[in-house]
């Protein structure tokens, strides 16, 4: 099996490359060489996927049986279209990493693969789309929906993986690392209610394994990549405390109270959001096609082990967005006292 990975040096791309090499595949990676290190055993090709001449150079290293594209998150549909058009004669199949944000109903309603997508042309530039007043839909979602359309325009034999939240070793966003470090710090800390809320983060290694299985499959269309059983928020917080040997004491606070205190959803308390559709994404089609999700507690344990063994993600601005400032948390904790503790 000859595989081309667009990206391939950090987080999901890195795990895709490592998994492919472990299967004995011949792996080429294409990236600018500015972020993570090349995975030993892969054949790196340097270039910018938005530059025609660089894409032409890449084609001389093919052909490949499949492409797994892990590097289109910041690209416009037009730029995705440029790459797929350049590679259309070099590969038979395209596995595209997308997002649940492509759905029109995200994050307000429960979602399945049949749910309506946002409408964005395949050749749109980065100005297309908008972000709604309540934070949805997002311009990012429009752009990613257009990226899917760009791929489908060129490749009939294509599949779209739509993750919600990906966690695990090498995470560059900082969601799970923030919770782990906050738990380890100890003392009282904010925890967003309701504690029984089930969340659906999926392990990066499981996403990578499914992407590789899809590289050799014959199916087409979209797959929601979310955890099939998930974990309650209380279970998540308790697991963070257990693996870090924390002596902390979570103060579970009603979500409306957190909103009234100006706590920014999704970032200041990572993974917390009040919209009812955030954690109501049906992955049954992916599970039927072979998606296997390890327990979230295992992801938490392995991420802490990675951090404890000098694990460092690639530098990324999103890391700084996550986590509530200590002084703001302290002020909110003081205002609530033990009101919501229980």
Short mmCIF file of C-alpha atoms in Angstrom, two decimals:
data_model
loop_
_atom_site.label_atom_id
_atom_site.label_comp_id
_atom_site.label_asym_id
_atom_site.label_seq_id
_atom_site.Cartn_x
_atom_site.Cartn_y
_atom_site.Cartn_z
CA UNK A 1 0.00 0.00 0.00
CA UNK A 2 1.40 3.38 -1.04
CA UNK A 3 0.01 6.27 0.99
CA UNK A 4 0.40 10.02 0.72
CA UNK A 5 -0.29 12.00 3.89
CA UNK A 6 -0.87 15.71 3.48
CA UNK A 7 0.75 17.00 6.67
CA UNK A 8 2.01 14.08 8.68
CA UNK A 9 4.28 15.59 11.34
CA UNK A 10 2.01 16.50 14.26
CA UNK A 11 -0.99 15.21 16.21
CA UNK A 12 -3.43 13.37 13.91
CA UNK A 13 -1.12 13.44 10.90
CA UNK A 14 1.75 12.03 12.94
CA UNK A 15 -0.40 9.20 14.27
CA UNK A 16 -1.67 8.42 10.77
CA UNK A 17 1.92 8.13 9.51
CA UNK A 18 3.03 6.01 12.47
CA UNK A 19 0.05 3.71 12.05
CA UNK A 20 0.65 3.30 8.32
CA UNK A 21 4.33 2.49 8.84
CA UNK A 22 3.40 -0.05 11.51
CA UNK A 23 1.27 -1.77 8.86
CA UNK A 24 4.27 -1.96 6.55
CA UNK A 25 2.98 0.65 4.11
CA UNK A 26 5.10 2.89 1.92
CA UNK A 27 4.40 6.41 3.22
CA UNK A 28 5.11 9.81 1.66
CA UNK A 29 4.40 13.02 3.57
CA UNK A 30 3.96 16.48 2.10
CA UNK A 31 4.40 19.57 4.24
CA UNK A 32 6.46 22.73 4.63
CA UNK A 33 8.66 21.30 7.38
CA UNK A 34 7.84 24.13 9.79
CA UNK A 35 6.01 22.34 12.58
CA UNK A 36 6.68 18.87 13.89
CA UNK A 37 9.55 16.57 13.03
CA UNK A 38 9.30 14.00 10.25
CA UNK A 39 8.34 10.51 11.37
CA UNK A 40 11.28 8.20 10.83
CA UNK A 41 10.56 5.78 8.02
CA UNK A 42 8.33 8.12 6.03
CA UNK A 43 9.53 9.82 2.83
CA UNK A 44 9.14 13.59 3.32
CA UNK A 45 8.53 15.91 0.40
CA UNK A 46 8.77 19.61 1.19
CA UNK A 47 6.39 22.10 -0.30
CA UNK A 48 3.40 24.38 0.16
CA UNK A 49 0.11 22.87 -0.94
CA UNK A 50 -1.17 26.28 -2.02
CA UNK A 51 1.67 26.69 -4.54
CA UNK A 52 1.12 25.13 -7.98
CA UNK A 53 4.79 24.43 -8.66
CA UNK A 54 5.17 22.66 -5.32
CA UNK A 55 2.19 20.46 -6.09
CA UNK A 56 3.63 19.63 -9.49
CA UNK A 57 6.87 18.58 -7.82
CA UNK A 58 4.89 16.38 -5.44
CA UNK A 59 3.23 14.50 -8.30
CA UNK A 60 6.64 13.27 -9.48
CA UNK A 61 6.89 11.21 -6.28
CA UNK A 62 3.64 9.31 -6.96
CA UNK A 63 1.45 7.57 -7.74
CA UNK A 64 -0.23 6.48 -4.50
CA UNK A 65 -3.10 4.17 -3.69
CA UNK A 66 -4.70 6.72 -1.38
CA UNK A 67 -4.27 10.17 0.15
CA UNK A 68 -5.12 11.03 3.77
CA UNK A 69 -5.44 14.80 4.06
CA UNK A 70 -4.82 16.01 7.61
CA UNK A 71 -3.65 19.52 6.76
CA UNK A 72 -6.61 21.41 5.30
CA UNK A 73 -8.08 22.92 8.48
CA UNK A 74 -6.86 26.45 7.72
CA UNK A 75 -7.37 26.32 3.97
CA UNK A 76 -10.11 27.81 1.84
CA UNK A 77 -12.16 25.54 -0.44
CA UNK A 78 -10.32 27.03 -3.42
CA UNK A 79 -7.00 25.95 -1.93
CA UNK A 80 -8.32 22.43 -1.24
CA UNK A 81 -9.55 22.30 -4.83
CA UNK A 82 -6.09 23.25 -6.06
CA UNK A 83 -4.49 20.28 -4.32
CA UNK A 84 -7.08 17.66 -5.29
CA UNK A 85 -7.01 18.84 -8.89
CA UNK A 86 -3.22 18.57 -9.00
CA UNK A 87 -3.29 15.03 -7.55
CA UNK A 88 -6.31 13.60 -9.37
CA UNK A 89 -4.18 11.45 -11.68
CA UNK A 90 -1.82 10.31 -8.90
CA UNK A 91 -4.19 8.54 -6.53
CA UNK A 92 -7.36 6.47 -6.56
CA UNK A 93 -8.86 7.55 -3.24
CA UNK A 94 -9.03 10.61 -0.97
CA UNK A 95 -9.63 10.44 2.79
CA UNK A 96 -10.42 13.95 3.97
CA UNK A 97 -10.32 15.05 7.61
CA UNK A 98 -13.22 17.43 8.07
CA UNK A 99 -15.28 18.46 11.13
CA UNK A 100 -18.79 18.29 12.62
CA UNK A 101 -18.89 22.06 12.10
CA UNK A 102 -19.90 21.41 8.47
CA UNK A 103 -23.45 20.61 9.61
CA UNK A 104 -26.08 23.32 9.35
CA UNK A 105 -27.58 22.32 12.71
CA UNK A 106 -24.32 22.26 14.65
CA UNK A 107 -24.23 22.71 17.64
CA UNK A 108 -27.95 23.15 18.30
CA UNK A 109 -29.44 19.83 17.19
CA UNK A 110 -28.62 16.14 17.31
CA UNK A 111 -26.72 15.11 14.18
CA UNK A 112 -26.31 12.12 11.90
CA UNK A 113 -24.51 11.75 8.58
CA UNK A 114 -27.79 12.48 6.82
CA UNK A 115 -28.07 15.90 8.46
CA UNK A 116 -27.96 18.93 6.17
CA UNK A 117 -24.57 20.50 5.49
CA UNK A 118 -23.75 24.18 5.25
CA UNK A 119 -23.67 25.44 1.68
CA UNK A 120 -20.35 26.66 0.34
CA UNK A 121 -19.01 26.55 -3.25
CA UNK A 122 -16.06 24.33 -4.06
CA UNK A 123 -14.10 27.29 -5.40
CA UNK A 124 -14.86 29.75 -2.59
CA UNK A 125 -12.03 31.85 -1.23
CA UNK A 126 -11.35 32.49 2.45
CA UNK A 127 -13.87 35.34 2.61
CA UNK A 128 -16.89 33.07 2.18
CA UNK A 129 -19.24 32.40 5.09
CA UNK A 130 -20.00 34.06 8.39
CA UNK A 131 -20.21 33.34 12.09
CA UNK A 132 -23.64 33.73 13.67
CA UNK A 133 -24.37 36.04 16.56
CA UNK A 134 -24.53 33.14 19.02
CA UNK A 135 -21.36 31.60 17.61
CA UNK A 136 -23.06 29.33 15.11
CA UNK A 137 -22.88 28.56 12.31
CA UNK A 138 -19.23 29.43 11.97
CA UNK A 139 -17.24 30.76 9.07
CA UNK A 140 -14.90 27.84 9.76
CA UNK A 141 -17.82 25.43 9.20
CA UNK A 142 -18.71 27.04 5.88
CA UNK A 143 -15.09 26.83 4.76
CA UNK A 144 -14.80 23.17 5.73
CA UNK A 145 -18.08 22.32 4.00
CA UNK A 146 -16.71 23.95 0.86
CA UNK A 147 -13.52 21.92 1.27
CA UNK A 148 -15.57 18.72 1.28
CA UNK A 149 -17.36 19.85 -1.87
CA UNK A 150 -14.02 20.63 -3.52
CA UNK A 151 -12.81 17.08 -2.86
CA UNK A 152 -16.08 15.52 -4.05
CA UNK A 153 -15.96 17.59 -7.23
CA UNK A 154 -12.73 15.86 -8.26
CA UNK A 155 -12.85 12.50 -6.47
CA UNK A 156 -15.94 10.33 -6.63
CA UNK A 157 -13.97 7.85 -4.52
CA UNK A 158 -13.68 10.03 -1.42
CA UNK A 159 -14.61 9.82 2.22
CA UNK A 160 -15.03 12.56 4.83
CA UNK A 161 -14.22 12.04 8.49
CA UNK A 162 -16.02 14.56 10.70
CA UNK A 163 -14.58 14.55 14.21
CA UNK A 164 -16.06 16.49 17.08
CA UNK A 165 -13.21 16.77 19.59
CA UNK A 166 -9.97 14.80 19.27
CA UNK A 167 -7.86 14.30 22.39
CA UNK A 168 -4.78 12.27 23.25
CA UNK A 169 -1.00 12.32 23.21
CA UNK A 170 0.52 15.12 21.09
CA UNK A 171 -2.59 17.30 21.43
CA UNK A 172 -1.77 20.83 20.27
CA UNK A 173 -5.00 22.61 21.28
CA UNK A 174 -4.52 22.20 25.03
CA UNK A 175 -7.99 21.08 26.14
CA UNK A 176 -7.14 17.89 28.00
CA UNK A 177 -3.69 19.12 29.13
CA UNK A 178 -5.36 22.12 30.78
CA UNK A 179 -7.77 19.93 32.77
CA UNK A 180 -4.94 17.60 33.78
CA UNK A 181 -2.73 20.44 34.99
CA UNK A 182 -5.61 22.15 36.75
CA UNK A 183 -6.48 18.93 38.56
CA UNK A 184 -2.87 18.40 39.51
CA UNK A 185 -2.65 21.94 40.91
CA UNK A 186 -5.24 21.01 43.53
CA UNK A 187 -7.42 23.22 45.67
CA UNK A 188 -10.96 24.11 44.76
CA UNK A 189 -11.60 24.43 41.04
CA UNK A 190 -14.57 25.12 38.81
CA UNK A 191 -16.35 22.21 37.16
CA UNK A 192 -19.24 22.85 34.76
CA UNK A 193 -22.56 21.21 35.51
CA UNK A 194 -24.50 19.18 34.93
CA UNK A 195 -22.03 16.58 36.10
CA UNK A 196 -24.08 13.87 34.37
CA UNK A 197 -23.56 15.43 30.91
CA UNK A 198 -22.07 12.82 28.60
CA UNK A 199 -19.29 14.09 26.35
CA UNK A 200 -17.92 12.34 23.24
CA UNK A 201 -14.21 13.11 22.76
CA UNK A 202 -12.38 10.53 20.65
CA UNK A 203 -8.75 9.44 20.92
CA UNK A 204 -6.38 10.63 18.18
CA UNK A 205 -5.04 7.08 17.78
CA UNK A 206 -8.52 5.76 17.10
CA UNK A 207 -9.19 8.48 14.51
CA UNK A 208 -5.88 7.64 12.82
CA UNK A 209 -6.68 3.92 12.76
CA UNK A 210 -10.08 4.58 11.20
CA UNK A 211 -8.58 6.92 8.60
CA UNK A 212 -6.17 4.16 7.58
CA UNK A 213 -8.91 1.58 7.37
CA UNK A 214 -10.85 3.95 5.14
CA UNK A 215 -7.82 4.39 2.90
CA UNK A 216 -8.26 0.76 1.82
CA UNK A 217 -12.08 0.65 1.94
CA UNK A 218 -14.56 1.05 -0.89
CA UNK A 219 -17.16 3.15 0.91
CA UNK A 220 -17.75 6.83 0.20
CA UNK A 221 -19.45 9.72 1.96
CA UNK A 222 -19.29 11.12 5.46
CA UNK A 223 -18.60 9.62 8.86
CA UNK A 224 -19.14 11.27 12.23
CA UNK A 225 -16.11 10.56 14.37
CA UNK A 226 -17.30 10.83 17.96
CA UNK A 227 -17.11 8.43 20.89
CA UNK A 228 -19.82 5.81 20.78
CA UNK A 229 -20.31 5.70 24.56
CA UNK A 230 -18.41 8.73 25.85
CA UNK A 231 -17.99 9.66 29.50
CA UNK A 232 -19.86 11.91 31.92
CA UNK A 233 -18.22 15.23 32.72
CA UNK A 234 -17.94 14.07 36.32
CA UNK A 235 -16.22 10.89 35.16
CA UNK A 236 -13.90 12.98 33.01
CA UNK A 237 -12.94 15.32 35.87
CA UNK A 238 -12.56 12.42 38.31
CA UNK A 239 -10.28 10.61 35.86
CA UNK A 240 -8.11 13.72 35.52
CA UNK A 241 -7.85 13.83 39.32
CA UNK A 242 -7.06 10.13 39.62
CA UNK A 243 -4.24 10.01 37.07
CA UNK A 244 -2.63 13.17 38.49
CA UNK A 245 -3.03 12.04 42.13
CA UNK A 246 -4.90 15.28 42.68
CA UNK A 247 -6.10 16.50 46.06
CA UNK A 248 -8.31 19.05 44.33
CA UNK A 249 -11.99 19.61 45.07
CA UNK A 250 -14.24 20.38 42.09
CA UNK A 251 -17.03 22.86 42.67
CA UNK A 252 -19.82 21.86 40.30
CA UNK A 253 -21.56 24.98 39.08
CA UNK A 254 -24.82 25.28 37.20
CA UNK A 255 -24.18 26.22 33.54
CA UNK A 256 -26.51 29.23 33.68
CA UNK A 257 -24.53 30.54 36.65
CA UNK A 258 -21.27 30.12 34.74
CA UNK A 259 -22.73 32.01 31.78
CA UNK A 260 -23.88 34.81 34.08
CA UNK A 261 -20.34 35.05 35.45
CA UNK A 262 -19.00 35.57 31.93
CA UNK A 263 -17.18 32.25 31.61
CA UNK A 264 -16.44 31.71 27.93
CA UNK A 265 -17.84 28.43 26.71
CA UNK A 266 -15.57 25.89 25.01
CA UNK A 267 -12.33 27.66 25.89
CA UNK A 268 -12.18 28.98 29.46
CA UNK A 269 -13.56 25.66 30.70
CA UNK A 270 -12.51 23.38 27.83
CA UNK A 271 -15.12 20.95 26.48
CA UNK A 272 -17.97 22.81 28.23
CA UNK A 273 -20.73 24.21 26.05
CA UNK A 274 -24.44 24.61 26.73
CA UNK A 275 -25.80 23.97 23.21
CA UNK A 276 -27.70 20.71 23.29
CA UNK A 277 -26.29 19.31 20.05
CA UNK A 278 -22.59 19.56 20.96
CA UNK A 279 -22.47 16.07 22.43
CA UNK A 280 -25.35 14.55 20.44
CA UNK A 281 -23.48 13.47 17.32
CA UNK A 282 -24.33 9.97 16.13
CA UNK A 283 -21.26 7.92 15.09
CA UNK A 284 -23.13 4.69 14.35
CA UNK A 285 -22.21 4.60 10.64
CA UNK A 286 -18.52 4.93 11.51
CA UNK A 287 -18.80 2.30 14.24
CA UNK A 288 -20.46 -0.09 11.78
CA UNK A 289 -17.55 0.59 9.39
CA UNK A 290 -14.96 -0.27 12.04
CA UNK A 291 -14.40 2.79 14.23
CA UNK A 292 -13.26 1.55 17.61
CA UNK A 293 -13.12 3.94 20.55
CA UNK A 294 -10.96 3.13 23.55
CA UNK A 295 -12.29 4.27 26.95
CA UNK A 296 -11.86 8.01 27.48
CA UNK A 297 -10.13 7.22 30.78
CA UNK A 298 -7.38 5.50 28.78
CA UNK A 299 -6.94 8.63 26.67
CA UNK A 300 -6.68 10.72 29.84
CA UNK A 301 -4.14 8.35 31.38
CA UNK A 302 -1.96 8.19 28.29
CA UNK A 303 -2.03 11.95 27.76
CA UNK A 304 -0.84 12.54 31.33
CA UNK A 305 1.90 9.94 30.83
CA UNK A 306 2.97 11.76 27.66
CA UNK A 307 3.09 15.09 29.47
CA UNK A 308 5.03 13.58 32.37
CA UNK A 309 7.60 12.20 29.96
CA UNK A 310 8.47 15.61 28.52
CA UNK A 311 5.74 15.46 25.90
CA UNK A 312 5.38 18.76 24.12
CA UNK A 313 2.94 19.63 21.33
CA UNK A 314 3.93 21.70 18.35
CA UNK A 315 3.62 25.41 19.05
CA UNK A 316 0.15 26.60 18.14
CA UNK A 317 -1.79 29.79 19.02
CA UNK A 318 -4.92 27.83 20.04
CA UNK A 319 -3.11 26.56 23.15
CA UNK A 320 -3.23 30.05 24.68
CA UNK A 321 -7.01 30.26 24.17
CA UNK A 322 -7.80 27.46 26.60
CA UNK A 323 -8.20 27.65 30.34
CA UNK A 324 -9.69 30.21 32.69
CA UNK A 325 -7.33 32.77 34.22
CA UNK A 326 -6.52 31.86 37.85
CA UNK A 327 -7.68 35.24 39.17
CA UNK A 328 -11.01 34.97 37.35
CA UNK A 329 -11.55 31.44 38.62
CA UNK A 330 -10.70 32.49 42.17
CA UNK A 331 -13.18 35.37 42.03
CA UNK A 332 -15.98 33.10 40.80
CA UNK A 333 -15.18 30.44 43.40
CA UNK A 334 -15.33 33.06 46.12
CA UNK A 335 -18.68 34.38 44.90
CA UNK A 336 -20.26 30.94 44.93
CA UNK A 337 -18.73 29.60 48.12
CA UNK A 338 -20.16 26.11 48.55
CA UNK A 339 -23.49 26.92 46.97
CA UNK A 340 -23.24 24.38 44.18
CA UNK A 341 -21.03 21.84 45.93
CA UNK A 342 -22.55 18.45 46.44
#
